Each structure stands twice: as structure tokens, then as C-alpha cells.
Coordinates of C-alpha atoms in Angstrom, one line a residue:
Chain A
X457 CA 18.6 6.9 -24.3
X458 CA 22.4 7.7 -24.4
X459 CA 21.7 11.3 -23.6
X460 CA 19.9 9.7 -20.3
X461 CA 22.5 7.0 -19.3
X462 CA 25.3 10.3 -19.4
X463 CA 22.2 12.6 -17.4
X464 CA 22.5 9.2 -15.0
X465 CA 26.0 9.2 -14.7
X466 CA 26.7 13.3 -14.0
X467 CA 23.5 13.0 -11.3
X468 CA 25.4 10.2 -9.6
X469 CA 29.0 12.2 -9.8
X470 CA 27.0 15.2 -8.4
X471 CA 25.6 13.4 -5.6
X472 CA 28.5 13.0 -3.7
X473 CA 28.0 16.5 -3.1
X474 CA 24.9 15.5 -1.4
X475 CA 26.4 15.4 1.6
X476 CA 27.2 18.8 2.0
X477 CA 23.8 19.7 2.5
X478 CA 23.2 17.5 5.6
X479 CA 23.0 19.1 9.0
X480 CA 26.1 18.4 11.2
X481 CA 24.9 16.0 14.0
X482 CA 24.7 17.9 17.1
X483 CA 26.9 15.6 19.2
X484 CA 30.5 15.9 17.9
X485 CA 31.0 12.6 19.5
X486 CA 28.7 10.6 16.7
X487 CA 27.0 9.0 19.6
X488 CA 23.5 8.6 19.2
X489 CA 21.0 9.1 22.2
X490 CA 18.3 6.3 22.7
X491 CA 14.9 7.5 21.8
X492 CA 13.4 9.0 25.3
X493 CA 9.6 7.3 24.3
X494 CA 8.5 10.7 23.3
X495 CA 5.4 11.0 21.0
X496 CA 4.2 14.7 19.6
X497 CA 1.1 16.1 20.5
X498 CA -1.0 18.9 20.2
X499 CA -2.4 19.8 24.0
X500 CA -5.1 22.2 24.8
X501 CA -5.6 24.2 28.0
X502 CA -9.2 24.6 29.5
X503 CA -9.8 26.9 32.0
X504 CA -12.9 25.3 33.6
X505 CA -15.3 27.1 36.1
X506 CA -16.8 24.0 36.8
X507 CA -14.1 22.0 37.5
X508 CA -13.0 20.9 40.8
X509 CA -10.2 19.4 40.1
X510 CA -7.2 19.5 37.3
X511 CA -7.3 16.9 34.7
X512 CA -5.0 15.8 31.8
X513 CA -6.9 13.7 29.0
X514 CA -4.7 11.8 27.0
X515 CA -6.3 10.2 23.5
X516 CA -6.2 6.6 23.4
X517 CA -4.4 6.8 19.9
X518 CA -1.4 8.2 21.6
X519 CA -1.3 6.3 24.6
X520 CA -0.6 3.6 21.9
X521 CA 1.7 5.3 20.2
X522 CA 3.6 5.9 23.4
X523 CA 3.6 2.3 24.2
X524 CA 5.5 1.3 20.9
X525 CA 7.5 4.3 21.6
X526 CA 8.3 2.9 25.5
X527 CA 8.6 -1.0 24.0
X528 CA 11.3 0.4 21.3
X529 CA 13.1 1.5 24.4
X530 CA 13.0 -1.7 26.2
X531 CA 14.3 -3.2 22.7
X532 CA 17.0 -1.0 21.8
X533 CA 18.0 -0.5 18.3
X534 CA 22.3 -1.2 17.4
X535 CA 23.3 2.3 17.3
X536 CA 24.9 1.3 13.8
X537 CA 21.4 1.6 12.4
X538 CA 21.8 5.3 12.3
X539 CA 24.3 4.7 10.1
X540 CA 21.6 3.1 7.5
X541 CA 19.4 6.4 8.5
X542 CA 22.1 8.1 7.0
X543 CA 22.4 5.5 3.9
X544 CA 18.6 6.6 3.5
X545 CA 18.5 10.3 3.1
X546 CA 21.7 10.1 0.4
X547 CA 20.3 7.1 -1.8
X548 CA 16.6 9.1 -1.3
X549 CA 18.1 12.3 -2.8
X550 CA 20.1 10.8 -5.1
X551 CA 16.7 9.6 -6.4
X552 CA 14.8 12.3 -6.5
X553 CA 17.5 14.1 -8.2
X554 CA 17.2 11.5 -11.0
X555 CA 13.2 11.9 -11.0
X556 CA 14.0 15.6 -11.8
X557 CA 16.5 15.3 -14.2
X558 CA 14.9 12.5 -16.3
X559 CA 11.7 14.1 -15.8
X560 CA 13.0 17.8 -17.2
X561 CA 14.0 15.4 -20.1
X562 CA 11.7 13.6 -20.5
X563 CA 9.5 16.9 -20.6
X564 CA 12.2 19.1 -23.0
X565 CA 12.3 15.9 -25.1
X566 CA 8.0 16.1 -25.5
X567 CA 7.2 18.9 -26.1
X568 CA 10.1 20.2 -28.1
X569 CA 10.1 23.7 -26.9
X570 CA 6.3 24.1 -27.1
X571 CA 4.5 23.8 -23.8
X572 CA 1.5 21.6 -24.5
X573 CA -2.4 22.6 -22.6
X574 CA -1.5 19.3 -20.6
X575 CA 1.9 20.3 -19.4
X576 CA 0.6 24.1 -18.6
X577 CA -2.5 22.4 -16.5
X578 CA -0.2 20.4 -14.5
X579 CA 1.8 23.4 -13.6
X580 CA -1.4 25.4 -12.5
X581 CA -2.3 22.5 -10.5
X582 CA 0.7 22.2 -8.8
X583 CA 0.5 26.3 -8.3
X584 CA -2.5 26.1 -7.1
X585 CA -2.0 23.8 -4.4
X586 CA 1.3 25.8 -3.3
X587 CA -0.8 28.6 -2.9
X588 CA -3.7 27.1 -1.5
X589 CA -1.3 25.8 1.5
X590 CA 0.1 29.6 1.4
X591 CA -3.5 30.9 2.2
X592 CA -4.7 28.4 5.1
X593 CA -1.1 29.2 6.4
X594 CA -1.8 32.8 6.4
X595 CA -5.2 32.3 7.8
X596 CA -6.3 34.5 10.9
X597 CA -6.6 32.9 13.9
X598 CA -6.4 33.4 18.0
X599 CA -3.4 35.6 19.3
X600 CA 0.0 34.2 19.3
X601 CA 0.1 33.9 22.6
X602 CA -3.0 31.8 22.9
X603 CA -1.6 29.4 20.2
X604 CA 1.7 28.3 21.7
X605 CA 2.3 26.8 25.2
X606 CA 5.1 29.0 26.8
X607 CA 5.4 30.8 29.8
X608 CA 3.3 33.8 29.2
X609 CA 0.5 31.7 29.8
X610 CA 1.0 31.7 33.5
X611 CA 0.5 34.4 36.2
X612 CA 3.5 36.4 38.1
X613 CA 3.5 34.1 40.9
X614 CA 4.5 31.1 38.4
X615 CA 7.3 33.2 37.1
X616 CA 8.4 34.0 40.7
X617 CA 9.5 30.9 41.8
X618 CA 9.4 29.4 38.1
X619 CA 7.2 26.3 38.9
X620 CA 3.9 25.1 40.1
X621 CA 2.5 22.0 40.8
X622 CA -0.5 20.2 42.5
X623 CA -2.4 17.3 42.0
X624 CA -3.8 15.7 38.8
X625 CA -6.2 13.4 37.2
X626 CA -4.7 11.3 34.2
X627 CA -7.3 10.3 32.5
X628 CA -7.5 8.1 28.4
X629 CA -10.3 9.9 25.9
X630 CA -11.3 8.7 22.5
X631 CA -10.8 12.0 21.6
X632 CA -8.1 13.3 19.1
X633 CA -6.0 15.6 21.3
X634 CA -4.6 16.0 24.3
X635 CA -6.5 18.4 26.5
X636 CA -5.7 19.9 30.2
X637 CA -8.4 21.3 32.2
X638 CA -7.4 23.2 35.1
X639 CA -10.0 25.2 37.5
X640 CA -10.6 28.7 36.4
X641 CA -9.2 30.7 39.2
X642 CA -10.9 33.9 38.6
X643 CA -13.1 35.0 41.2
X644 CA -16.5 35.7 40.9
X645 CA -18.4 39.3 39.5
X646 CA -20.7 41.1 41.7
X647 CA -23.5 40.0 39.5
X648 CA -22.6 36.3 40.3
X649 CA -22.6 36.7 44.1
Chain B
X719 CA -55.6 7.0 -32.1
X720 CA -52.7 7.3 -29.8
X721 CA -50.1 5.0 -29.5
X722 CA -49.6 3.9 -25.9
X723 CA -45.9 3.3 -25.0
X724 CA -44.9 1.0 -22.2
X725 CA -41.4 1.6 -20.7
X726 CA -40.4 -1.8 -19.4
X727 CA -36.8 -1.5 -17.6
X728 CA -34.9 -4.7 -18.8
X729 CA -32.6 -6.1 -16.5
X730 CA -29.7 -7.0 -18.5
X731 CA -26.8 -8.8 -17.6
X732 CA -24.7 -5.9 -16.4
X733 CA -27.5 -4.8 -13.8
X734 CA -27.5 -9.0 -12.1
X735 CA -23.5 -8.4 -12.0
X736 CA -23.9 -5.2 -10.2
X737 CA -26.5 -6.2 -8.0
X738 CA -24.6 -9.6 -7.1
X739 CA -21.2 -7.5 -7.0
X740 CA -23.0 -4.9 -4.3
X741 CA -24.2 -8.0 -2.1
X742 CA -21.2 -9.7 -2.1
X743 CA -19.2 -7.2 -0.7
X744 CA -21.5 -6.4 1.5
X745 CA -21.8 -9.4 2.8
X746 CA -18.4 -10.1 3.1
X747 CA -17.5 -6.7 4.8
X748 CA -20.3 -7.7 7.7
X749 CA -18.9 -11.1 7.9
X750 CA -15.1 -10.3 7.7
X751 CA -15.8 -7.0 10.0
X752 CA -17.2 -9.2 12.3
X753 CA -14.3 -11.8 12.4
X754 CA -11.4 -10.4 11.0
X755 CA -9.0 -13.1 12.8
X756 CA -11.2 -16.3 11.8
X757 CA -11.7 -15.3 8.2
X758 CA -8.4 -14.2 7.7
X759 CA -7.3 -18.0 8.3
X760 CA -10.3 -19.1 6.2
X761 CA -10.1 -17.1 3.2
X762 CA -6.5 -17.8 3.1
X763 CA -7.0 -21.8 3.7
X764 CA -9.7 -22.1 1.2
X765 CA -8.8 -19.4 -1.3
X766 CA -5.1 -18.8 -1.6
X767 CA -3.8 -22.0 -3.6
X768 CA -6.8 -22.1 -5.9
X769 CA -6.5 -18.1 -6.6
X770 CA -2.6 -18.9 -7.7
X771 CA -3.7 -21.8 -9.8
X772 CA -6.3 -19.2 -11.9
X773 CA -3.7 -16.5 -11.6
X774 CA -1.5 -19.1 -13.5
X775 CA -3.5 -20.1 -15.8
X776 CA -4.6 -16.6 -17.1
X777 CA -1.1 -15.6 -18.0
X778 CA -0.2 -18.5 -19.7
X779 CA -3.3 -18.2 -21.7
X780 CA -2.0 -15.1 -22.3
X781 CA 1.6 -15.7 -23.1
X782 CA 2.2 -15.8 -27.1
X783 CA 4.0 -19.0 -28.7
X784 CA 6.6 -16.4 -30.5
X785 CA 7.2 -13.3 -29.0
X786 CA 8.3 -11.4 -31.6
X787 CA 8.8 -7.5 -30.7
X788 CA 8.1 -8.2 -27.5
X789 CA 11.1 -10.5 -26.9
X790 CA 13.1 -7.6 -24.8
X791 CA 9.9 -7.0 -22.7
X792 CA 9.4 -10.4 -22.0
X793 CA 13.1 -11.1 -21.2
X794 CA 12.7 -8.1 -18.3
X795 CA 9.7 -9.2 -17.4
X796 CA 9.9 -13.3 -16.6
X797 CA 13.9 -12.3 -15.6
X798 CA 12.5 -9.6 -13.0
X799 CA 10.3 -12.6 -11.6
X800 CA 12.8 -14.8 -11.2
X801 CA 15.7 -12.3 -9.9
X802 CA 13.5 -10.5 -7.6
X803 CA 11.6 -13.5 -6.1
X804 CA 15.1 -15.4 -6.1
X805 CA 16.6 -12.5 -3.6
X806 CA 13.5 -12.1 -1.4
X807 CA 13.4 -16.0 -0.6
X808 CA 17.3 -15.5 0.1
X809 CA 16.4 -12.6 2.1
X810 CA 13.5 -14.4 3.8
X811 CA 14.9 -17.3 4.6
X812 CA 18.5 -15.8 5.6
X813 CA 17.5 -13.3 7.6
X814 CA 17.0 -15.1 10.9
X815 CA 21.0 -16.3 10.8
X816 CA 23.5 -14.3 13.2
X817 CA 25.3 -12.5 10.1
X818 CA 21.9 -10.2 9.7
X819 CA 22.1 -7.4 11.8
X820 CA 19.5 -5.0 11.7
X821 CA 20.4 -2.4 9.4
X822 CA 21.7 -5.0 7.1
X823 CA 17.7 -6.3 7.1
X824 CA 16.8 -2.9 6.2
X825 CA 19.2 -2.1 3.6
X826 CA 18.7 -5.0 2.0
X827 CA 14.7 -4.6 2.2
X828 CA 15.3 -1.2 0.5
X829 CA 17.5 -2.2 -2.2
X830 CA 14.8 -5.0 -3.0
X831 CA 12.1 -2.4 -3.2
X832 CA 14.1 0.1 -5.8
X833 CA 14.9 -3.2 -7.6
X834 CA 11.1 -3.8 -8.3
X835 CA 10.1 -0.2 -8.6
X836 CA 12.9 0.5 -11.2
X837 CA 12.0 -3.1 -13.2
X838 CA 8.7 -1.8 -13.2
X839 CA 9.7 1.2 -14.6
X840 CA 11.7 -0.7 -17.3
X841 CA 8.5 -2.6 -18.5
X842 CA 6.4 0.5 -18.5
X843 CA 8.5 2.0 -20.4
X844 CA 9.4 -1.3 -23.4
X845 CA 5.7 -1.2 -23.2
X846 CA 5.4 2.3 -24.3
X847 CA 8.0 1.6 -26.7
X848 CA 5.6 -1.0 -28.8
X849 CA 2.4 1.4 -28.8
X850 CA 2.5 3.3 -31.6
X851 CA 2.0 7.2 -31.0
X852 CA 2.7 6.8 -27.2
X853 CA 5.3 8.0 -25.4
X854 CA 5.8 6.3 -21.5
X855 CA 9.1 7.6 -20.9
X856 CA 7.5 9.4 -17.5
X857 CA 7.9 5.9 -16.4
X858 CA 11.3 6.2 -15.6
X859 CA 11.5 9.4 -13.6
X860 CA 8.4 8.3 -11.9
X861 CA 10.1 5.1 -10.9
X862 CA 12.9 6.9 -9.7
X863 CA 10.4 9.1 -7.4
X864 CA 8.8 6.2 -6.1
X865 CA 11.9 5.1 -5.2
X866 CA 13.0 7.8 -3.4
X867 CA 9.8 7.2 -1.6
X868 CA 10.8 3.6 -0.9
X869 CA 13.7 4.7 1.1
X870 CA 12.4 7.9 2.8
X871 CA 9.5 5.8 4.9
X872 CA 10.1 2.1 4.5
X873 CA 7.8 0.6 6.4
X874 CA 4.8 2.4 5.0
X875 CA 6.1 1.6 1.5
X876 CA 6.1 -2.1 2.3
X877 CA 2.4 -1.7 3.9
X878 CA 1.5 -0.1 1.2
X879 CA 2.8 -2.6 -1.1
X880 CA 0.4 -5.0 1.2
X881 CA -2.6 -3.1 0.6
X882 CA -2.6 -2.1 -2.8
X883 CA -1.8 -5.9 -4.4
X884 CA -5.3 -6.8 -4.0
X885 CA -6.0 -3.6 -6.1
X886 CA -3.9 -5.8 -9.0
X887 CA -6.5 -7.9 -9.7
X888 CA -9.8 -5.3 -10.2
X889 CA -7.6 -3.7 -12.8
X890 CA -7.0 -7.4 -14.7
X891 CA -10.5 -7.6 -14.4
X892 CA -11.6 -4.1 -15.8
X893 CA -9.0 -5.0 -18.9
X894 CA -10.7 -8.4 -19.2
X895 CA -14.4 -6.5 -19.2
X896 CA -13.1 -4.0 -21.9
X897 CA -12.4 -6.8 -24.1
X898 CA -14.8 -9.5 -23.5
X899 CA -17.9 -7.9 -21.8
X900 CA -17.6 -4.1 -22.6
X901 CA -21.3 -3.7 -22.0
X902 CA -20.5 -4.7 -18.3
X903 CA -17.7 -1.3 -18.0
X904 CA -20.2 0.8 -16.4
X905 CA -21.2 -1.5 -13.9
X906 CA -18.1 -2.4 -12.8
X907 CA -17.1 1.4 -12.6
X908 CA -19.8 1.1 -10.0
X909 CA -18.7 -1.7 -8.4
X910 CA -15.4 -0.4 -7.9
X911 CA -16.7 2.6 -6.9
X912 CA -18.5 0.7 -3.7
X913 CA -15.3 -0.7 -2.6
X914 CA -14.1 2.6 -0.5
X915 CA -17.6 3.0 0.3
X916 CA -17.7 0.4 2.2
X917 CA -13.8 0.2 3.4
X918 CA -15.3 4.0 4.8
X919 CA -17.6 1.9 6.6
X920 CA -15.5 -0.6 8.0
X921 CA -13.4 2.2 9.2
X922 CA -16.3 4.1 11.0
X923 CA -17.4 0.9 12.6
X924 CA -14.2 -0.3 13.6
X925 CA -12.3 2.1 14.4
X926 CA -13.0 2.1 17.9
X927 CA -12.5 -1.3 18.9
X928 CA -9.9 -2.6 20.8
X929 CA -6.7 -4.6 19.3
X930 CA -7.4 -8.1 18.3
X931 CA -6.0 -10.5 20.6
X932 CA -1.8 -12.0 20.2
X933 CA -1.7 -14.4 22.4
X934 CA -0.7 -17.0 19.7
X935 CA 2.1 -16.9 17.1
X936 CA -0.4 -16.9 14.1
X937 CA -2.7 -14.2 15.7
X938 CA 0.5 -12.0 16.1
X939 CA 1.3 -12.6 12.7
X940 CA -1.8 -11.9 11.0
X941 CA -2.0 -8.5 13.1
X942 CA 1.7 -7.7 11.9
X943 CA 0.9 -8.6 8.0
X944 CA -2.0 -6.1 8.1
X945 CA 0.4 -3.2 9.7
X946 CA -0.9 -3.7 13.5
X947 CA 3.3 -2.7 14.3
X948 CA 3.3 -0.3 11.9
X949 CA 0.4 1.7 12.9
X950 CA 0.3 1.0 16.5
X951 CA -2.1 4.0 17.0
X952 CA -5.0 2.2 14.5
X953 CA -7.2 -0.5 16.1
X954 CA -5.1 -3.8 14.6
X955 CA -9.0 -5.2 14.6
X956 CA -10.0 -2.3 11.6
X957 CA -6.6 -3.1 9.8
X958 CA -6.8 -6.9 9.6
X959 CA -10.6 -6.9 8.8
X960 CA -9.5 -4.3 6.1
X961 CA -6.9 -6.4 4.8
X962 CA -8.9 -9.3 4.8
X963 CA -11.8 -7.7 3.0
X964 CA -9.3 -6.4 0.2
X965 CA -7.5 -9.9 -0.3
X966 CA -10.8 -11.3 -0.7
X967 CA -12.0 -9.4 -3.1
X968 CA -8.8 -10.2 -5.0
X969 CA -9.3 -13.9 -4.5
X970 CA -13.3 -13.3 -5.3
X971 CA -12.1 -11.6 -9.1
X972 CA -9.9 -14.2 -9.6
X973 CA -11.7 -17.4 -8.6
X974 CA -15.0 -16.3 -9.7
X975 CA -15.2 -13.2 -11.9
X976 CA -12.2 -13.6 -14.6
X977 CA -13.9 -16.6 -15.5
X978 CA -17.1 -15.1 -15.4
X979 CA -16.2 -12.7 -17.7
X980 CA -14.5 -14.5 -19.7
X981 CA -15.0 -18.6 -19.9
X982 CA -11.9 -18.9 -21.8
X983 CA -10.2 -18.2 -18.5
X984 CA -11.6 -21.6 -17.0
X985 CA -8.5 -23.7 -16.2
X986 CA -10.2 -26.6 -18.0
X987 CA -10.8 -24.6 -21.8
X988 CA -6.9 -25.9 -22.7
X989 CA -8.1 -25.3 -26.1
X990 CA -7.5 -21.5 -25.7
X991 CA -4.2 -21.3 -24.5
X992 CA -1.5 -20.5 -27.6
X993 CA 1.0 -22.3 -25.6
X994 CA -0.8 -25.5 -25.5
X995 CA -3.1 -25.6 -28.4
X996 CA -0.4 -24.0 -31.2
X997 CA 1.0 -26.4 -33.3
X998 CA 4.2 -24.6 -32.4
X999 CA 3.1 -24.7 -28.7
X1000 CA 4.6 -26.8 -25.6
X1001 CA 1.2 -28.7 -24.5
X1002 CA 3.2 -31.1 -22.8
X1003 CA 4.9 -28.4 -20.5
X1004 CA 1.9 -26.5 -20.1
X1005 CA -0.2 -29.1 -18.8
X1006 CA 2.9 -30.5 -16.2
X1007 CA 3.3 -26.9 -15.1
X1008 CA -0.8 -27.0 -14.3
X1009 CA -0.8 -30.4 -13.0
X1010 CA 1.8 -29.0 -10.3
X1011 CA 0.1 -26.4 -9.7
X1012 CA -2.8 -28.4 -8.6
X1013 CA -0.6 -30.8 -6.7
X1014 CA 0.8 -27.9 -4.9
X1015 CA -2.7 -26.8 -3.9
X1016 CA -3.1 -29.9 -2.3
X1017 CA -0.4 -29.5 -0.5
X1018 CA -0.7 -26.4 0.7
X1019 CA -4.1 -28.0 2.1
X1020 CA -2.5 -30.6 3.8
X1021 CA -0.2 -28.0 4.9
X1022 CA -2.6 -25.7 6.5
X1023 CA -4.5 -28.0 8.2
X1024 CA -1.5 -30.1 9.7
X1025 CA 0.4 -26.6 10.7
X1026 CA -1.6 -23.5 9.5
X1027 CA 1.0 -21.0 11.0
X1028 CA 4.1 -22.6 9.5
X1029 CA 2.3 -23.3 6.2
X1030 CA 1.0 -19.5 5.9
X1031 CA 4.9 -18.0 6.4
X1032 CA 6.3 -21.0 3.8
X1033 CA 3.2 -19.4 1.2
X1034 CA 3.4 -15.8 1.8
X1035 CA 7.0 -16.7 1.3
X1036 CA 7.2 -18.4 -2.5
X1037 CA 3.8 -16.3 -2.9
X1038 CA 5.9 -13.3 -3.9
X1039 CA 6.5 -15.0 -7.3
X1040 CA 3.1 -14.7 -8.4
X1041 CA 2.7 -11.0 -6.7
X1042 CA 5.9 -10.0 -9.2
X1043 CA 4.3 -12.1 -11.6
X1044 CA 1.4 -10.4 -12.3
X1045 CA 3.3 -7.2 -13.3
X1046 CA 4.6 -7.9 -16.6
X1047 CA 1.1 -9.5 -17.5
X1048 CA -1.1 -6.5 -16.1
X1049 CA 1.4 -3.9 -18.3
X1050 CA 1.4 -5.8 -20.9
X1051 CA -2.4 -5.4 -21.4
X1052 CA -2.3 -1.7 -21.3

């Protein structure tokens, strides 16, 4: 028990260090910018022979979570709260540097040098699911330039003048991600006229 | 001659308790599906008081007249009760003055959470101390990681908190079975397997229907209780008739199946409560804490049907007593 109180106190000595591995904010000034009702999405785009028109379908989920996003706006937070943001990530890694510390003792004090069949499975579980997530992360999939939305998607004209624009159909799915159709503009084969 | 053998399957006690555990929950996730709003202001009218009053009763029966080497635990545990529920009526209740700013509300929300998780850890730990051959000190850096969680995403902790209470009370009751009614383990393993089963099914169903209605104070309320703010993207009509379905389960084992299990648990049986029936006991005090108890139950009917909404915040209030009570209790059996 002593031996864990003085493991306490160094973790809590150490942790003013803690600090030093936050990111500097990006405004010098300290100021923080109200949220801009932003919510993150994945978006697909459709080329559609058969459509007439370009759509954007929007899942009812995240028009919801858009609302809350636009009513926190309307209700601002006191910028001081990102001062208890700050509170949070120090006080959360100061705890998670206890877990480790009086978990590695707690773990030394066990097994006494010998690694029981218990503590070696945990381990391998824990392995295994790092390299699980390695392997679907490495999994094979469409072309990179098919799986990020950039401007190598669009044509030479687009590039030209560095915009296009036209009309659109908003439209709420039930769906689970935001999808935009747009009218496949290629023109037809000889077989199909 | 050959001997004929008959193979009769005997319904035995455990099979009636599964069968009327299955239909109950069925019946109440149709119903409670169906009218999340309305039965969340019955079950809580009809239910809540009486389900404190059992609560009660079970850990006094099982509080010992002397408590020996378990003095230290019990000293962390009843002081834990009374700290923690003493700073969240201060924070409740406070909280609406012009001194609270936001963060302060927050802050003070986390450092009440660390505070239960690390007490928690504490008792897990004394308990581990008294069993022989055991060693719980994981407790500790687990509470500290669940701390750590606490802080990182707040509001899901507290939800969380919300959802897994009713939880509490199926693992009481699974203790209780393995004492009294061991024969009954398997079945209950079942039963408690059907509740996801059919929280799945409420989810599947429900999931697509729009939010509940907020016009009133006490719709808005119930819808916030159950995490409709939280998770603004989830139908608030599948979260409240989830919540609801949970907490009546939890009010269901304590009401009807503690007792069931085990009649000694009927508030009436004075007889088997050390407290009371020692010679060493406090009868006197046992039976004046019960009798308020009761009195209070009346009151809080009264209370609900004069002003439901300002009689459900004044209970879920002073209700967080019983919530931290059940903690040193539920360890203590393990």
C-alpha cells in the first residue's frame, strides 16, 4: 500500500509535465471560435444515367444531429468553458497514467516475475485485436482517388474556372449516409443509339 | 418381458419462473414500446416509492448487528452514501443560483463522478481484502480508468450511469438465486439472456419513429432523463421506451422477484432481520426507519398526484441515496 501512495504521488509530480504534450492552440490569441453547426459525414457521389436531375440526400440521423449542432449556436457556450475542456484532458491523463502505473503494479506484485496463462491470454487478446484493426486497415479497396472527395474528381472544365454549380434537390433519407446523385454526363455508345 | 419406460418432462419450479419471466417482459416491452411517455409516468407513480421501501428493507436485513472485520468496509461504504448523496443534493439543488456558471456545473459533475468511481474502487478492493486467497487490487487501477473515462466523454458517462442502474438489481437477484434457489441459476441465466433480445427488438421497431412529443415540462424531462439531448440523432421515442423497460424490470425484481426468491425479503418477516430480531439489535430504530419509509411512500403519492413533474425531480433528486446505496450491499455479497 505505501509503495502505491509514493507510485501516486511521483504520477501526480510527473503530470505537470502533461502539459507539454498538448497541441498549441492555433490562434495565438486564446480566443475560441463558436462552433459553425458542422456535423461529419461520409458522402457518396452517384453518377446516375437515369437521373434527370442532381440530388443531395441527407439521412434523417444527421439532419438531427445538425439541428442540435445549429440550436448550440443559437445558445452559445461562455468561452471560459474551454478552459474546463482543458481541465479535462489533464485530469483524464493524469488518470490513466495512474491506471497504468497501479496496474503494472498491481500486475509485478501478482505474479512475482512469473507470467501466469491468465496474464499471457490477456496479452494475446489485446494483440490480437491490434492486429485485427491492422488487417481491415490494410484491406484492399477502390483506388485512392475514388475514395476521397477532392478535385480530381471533376473534369478540366471544373478546374478552369475552379467552380461549378447548377440546381439541386435536397432531399431527408432514412438511409445511413449522405449520398449525391448527379446525371452521368457521358454520352451514349454506338450500340445504344 | 421388457420394461416400458415413460419419459414424463416435469415442470418444475424453475421452468414456471422462466416461462412467467419470458411473458412478463414481453409483455411489458409491447406495452412500454407502445407508450413509452404514459408508462414512464406510471411505472414511476406506482412503482418507485414501494421499490425504495424493498430496496430498504433487503439491506438492512442484510446489515450484521457487529461488524467485526468488516468495520473499515462499512465505514467507506455508509460514509460514501452519505458524502456523495450529501454533494449531489448540494449540487442539485445549487445549481440553478447565479454563482454556477457552466463550466463550474461541469467540473463539479466530473469531480462527483471520480468521487463514486474511486469509492467504488475502495470497497472493491476492502472487499477483496476479507476473501481469503483473492486478490482485487485490479480494482484500483480500474477505477482510476473508468475515471479517466468519466472525464473524457461526460455526458455519455452520466447516461450510461442511467442505463446500467437498472442492471443493479438482476445482479442482487442472481446473488439472492445462488443462495436461496440455486436450482432456479439456469433459468434465470435465460432470463437475463432475453433481456437484449428483446431491447434488440425494441430497437428494430423503434428506431424509426419520430421524437416523442415536448410540449410540456415533464414530457421534456422524461425525454432528457433517457438521453433524448444526448443522442439527438436516436429517436427520443426508442430511448425513453428503453429506459422505461429497463427501470421496470428493476422495479419488477425488486417488488416481486427478491421476495419471490427469497420470502425472508418480505418487508413484514421482521423476524429475519439481525438488526431487529438480535438481542443486541436496535428493533426500535429498525422499525421507525421502515415506518418512514412507508410514510414517505405515501407521500410521494400524494406528491405525484397533486404535482407529478415537481414530485419526480424532488425523487430522482434524494433517489440518489438509494442508487449509492445499493453499492456497498451488492459488493459486499460478492
Amino acid at each position: 500500500m505505501r509503495q502505491m501512495l509514493i507510485a501516486a504521488v511521483m504520477t501526480l509530480i510527473a503530470s505537470t509535465v502533461v502539459l507539454g504534450d498538448l497541441a498549441p492552440p492555433e490562434r495565438p490569441s486564446g480566443r475560441i471560435e463558436k462552433p459553425k453547426g458542422s456535423v461529419a459525414a461520409h458522402m457518396t457521389i452517384k453518377l446516375d444515367r437515369s437521373a434527370t436531375e442532381a440530388r443531395l440526400v441527407i439521412p434523417r440521423n444527421q439532419i438531427r444531429q445538425l439541428r442540435a449542432e445549429l440550436d448550440a449556436i443559437d445558445n452559445p457556450q461562455d468561452t471560459a468553458y474551454a478552459g474546463f475542456q482543458k481541465t479535462q484532458m489533464i485530469v483524464a491523463g493524469t488518470l490513466m497514467s495512474l491506471a497504468f502505473v497501479f496496474g503494472g503494479m498491481w500486475i509485478i506484485r501478482k505474479e512475482n516475475g512469473h507470467t501466469s496463462k491468465g496474464t499471457i491470454a490477456a496479452a494475446a487478446v489485446l494483440a490480437s485485436i491490434g492486429s485485427i484493426a491492422t488487417i481491415v486497415h490494410a484491406n484492399v479497396g477502390p483506388p485512392p482517388e475514388v475514395r476521397t472527395i477532392n478535385g480530381k474528381m471533376f473534369s478540366e472544365s471544373v478546374h478552369r474556372y475552379k467552380t461549378g454549380s447548377g440546381r439541386i434537390k435536397i432531399e431527408i433519407s432514412d438511409s445511413d449516409e449522405v449520398v449525391l446523385i448527379v446525371p452521368d454526363p457521358r454520352t451514349p455508345t454506338a450500340a445504344e443509339d | 418381458m421388457q420394461e416400458l419406460r415413460v419419459e414424463r418432462s416435469i415442470v418444475t419450479s424453475s421452468h414456471v419462473f422462466l416461462v412467467g419471466f419470458l411473458a412478463g417482459c414481453a409483455m411489458a416491452a409491447l406495452v412500454i414500446g407502445s407508450f413509452p411517455l404514459q408508462m414512464s409516468i406510471v411505472t414511476i407513480f406506482l412503482f418507485a416509492g414501494v421499490h425504495n421501501v424493498m430496496e430498504f428493507r433487503y439491506f438492512v436485513a442484510r446489515m450484521p448487528v457487529r461488524w467485526g472485520r468488516s468495520r473499515s468496509y462499512y465505514l467507506v461504504g455508509i460514509g460514501g452514501v452519505l458524502i456523495l448523496a450529501s454533494a449531489y443534493l448540494t449540487m442539485y439543488f445549487a445549481s440553478g443560483n447565479w454563482l454556477w456558471a457552466p463550466e463550474t456545473w461541469a467540473l463539479m459533475a466530473a469531480l462527483w463522478n471520480t468521487s463514486l468511481i474511486l469509492w467504488l474502487g475502495v470497497l472493491f478492493y476492502l472487499r477483496g481484502e476479507q476473501r481469503p486467497k483473492s486478490d482485487w487490487g485490479w480494482a484500483i487501477p480500474a477505477a482510476f480508468l473508468l475515471a479517466a473515462l468519466a472525464w473524457i466523454v461526460p455526458q455519455y458517462w452520466s447516461l450510461a450511469l442511467v442505463y446500467l442502474h437498472p442492471f443493479v438489481a438482476m445482479w442482487f437477484l442472481e446473488r439472492q438465486i445462488r443462495r436461496s434457489r440455486p436450482e432456479w441459476l439456469r433459468a434465470y441465466r435465460y432470463c437475463l439472456a432475453s433481456i437484449p433480445v428483446f431491447v434488440v427488438l425494441l430497437w428494430l421497431v423503434l428506431s424509426g419513429r419520430p421524437d416523442l412529443p415536448t410540449g410540456t415540462d415533464l414530457f421534456s424531462r422524461i425525454t432528457q432523463h433517457a438521453g433524448g439531448e444526448t443522442l439527438p440523432w436516436i429517436s427520443s421515442h426508442l430511448l425513453v421506451a428503453t429506459h422505461v423497460y429497463l427501470e421496470s424490470i428493476h422495479y419488477a425484481v425488486w417488488i416481486l422477484l427478491i421476495p419471490l426468491v427469497d420470502w425472508r425479503a418480505l418487508p413484514w418477516k421482521m423476524s429475519e432481520v439481525p438488526l431487529f430480531g438480535n438481542r443486541s439489535g436496535y428493533p426500535r430504530l429498525v422499525i421507525a426507519v421502515l415506518a418512514v419509509g412507508v410514510f414517505a411512500v405515501l407521500a410521494l403519492w400524494i406528491g405525484f398526484a397533486v404535482d407529478y413533474t415537481t414530485t419526480r425531480e424532488i425523487y430522482f433528486a434524494i433517489a440518489i441515496a438509494h442508487v449509492l446505496a445499493e453499492f456497498p450491499f451488492l459488493i459486499k455479497m460478492l
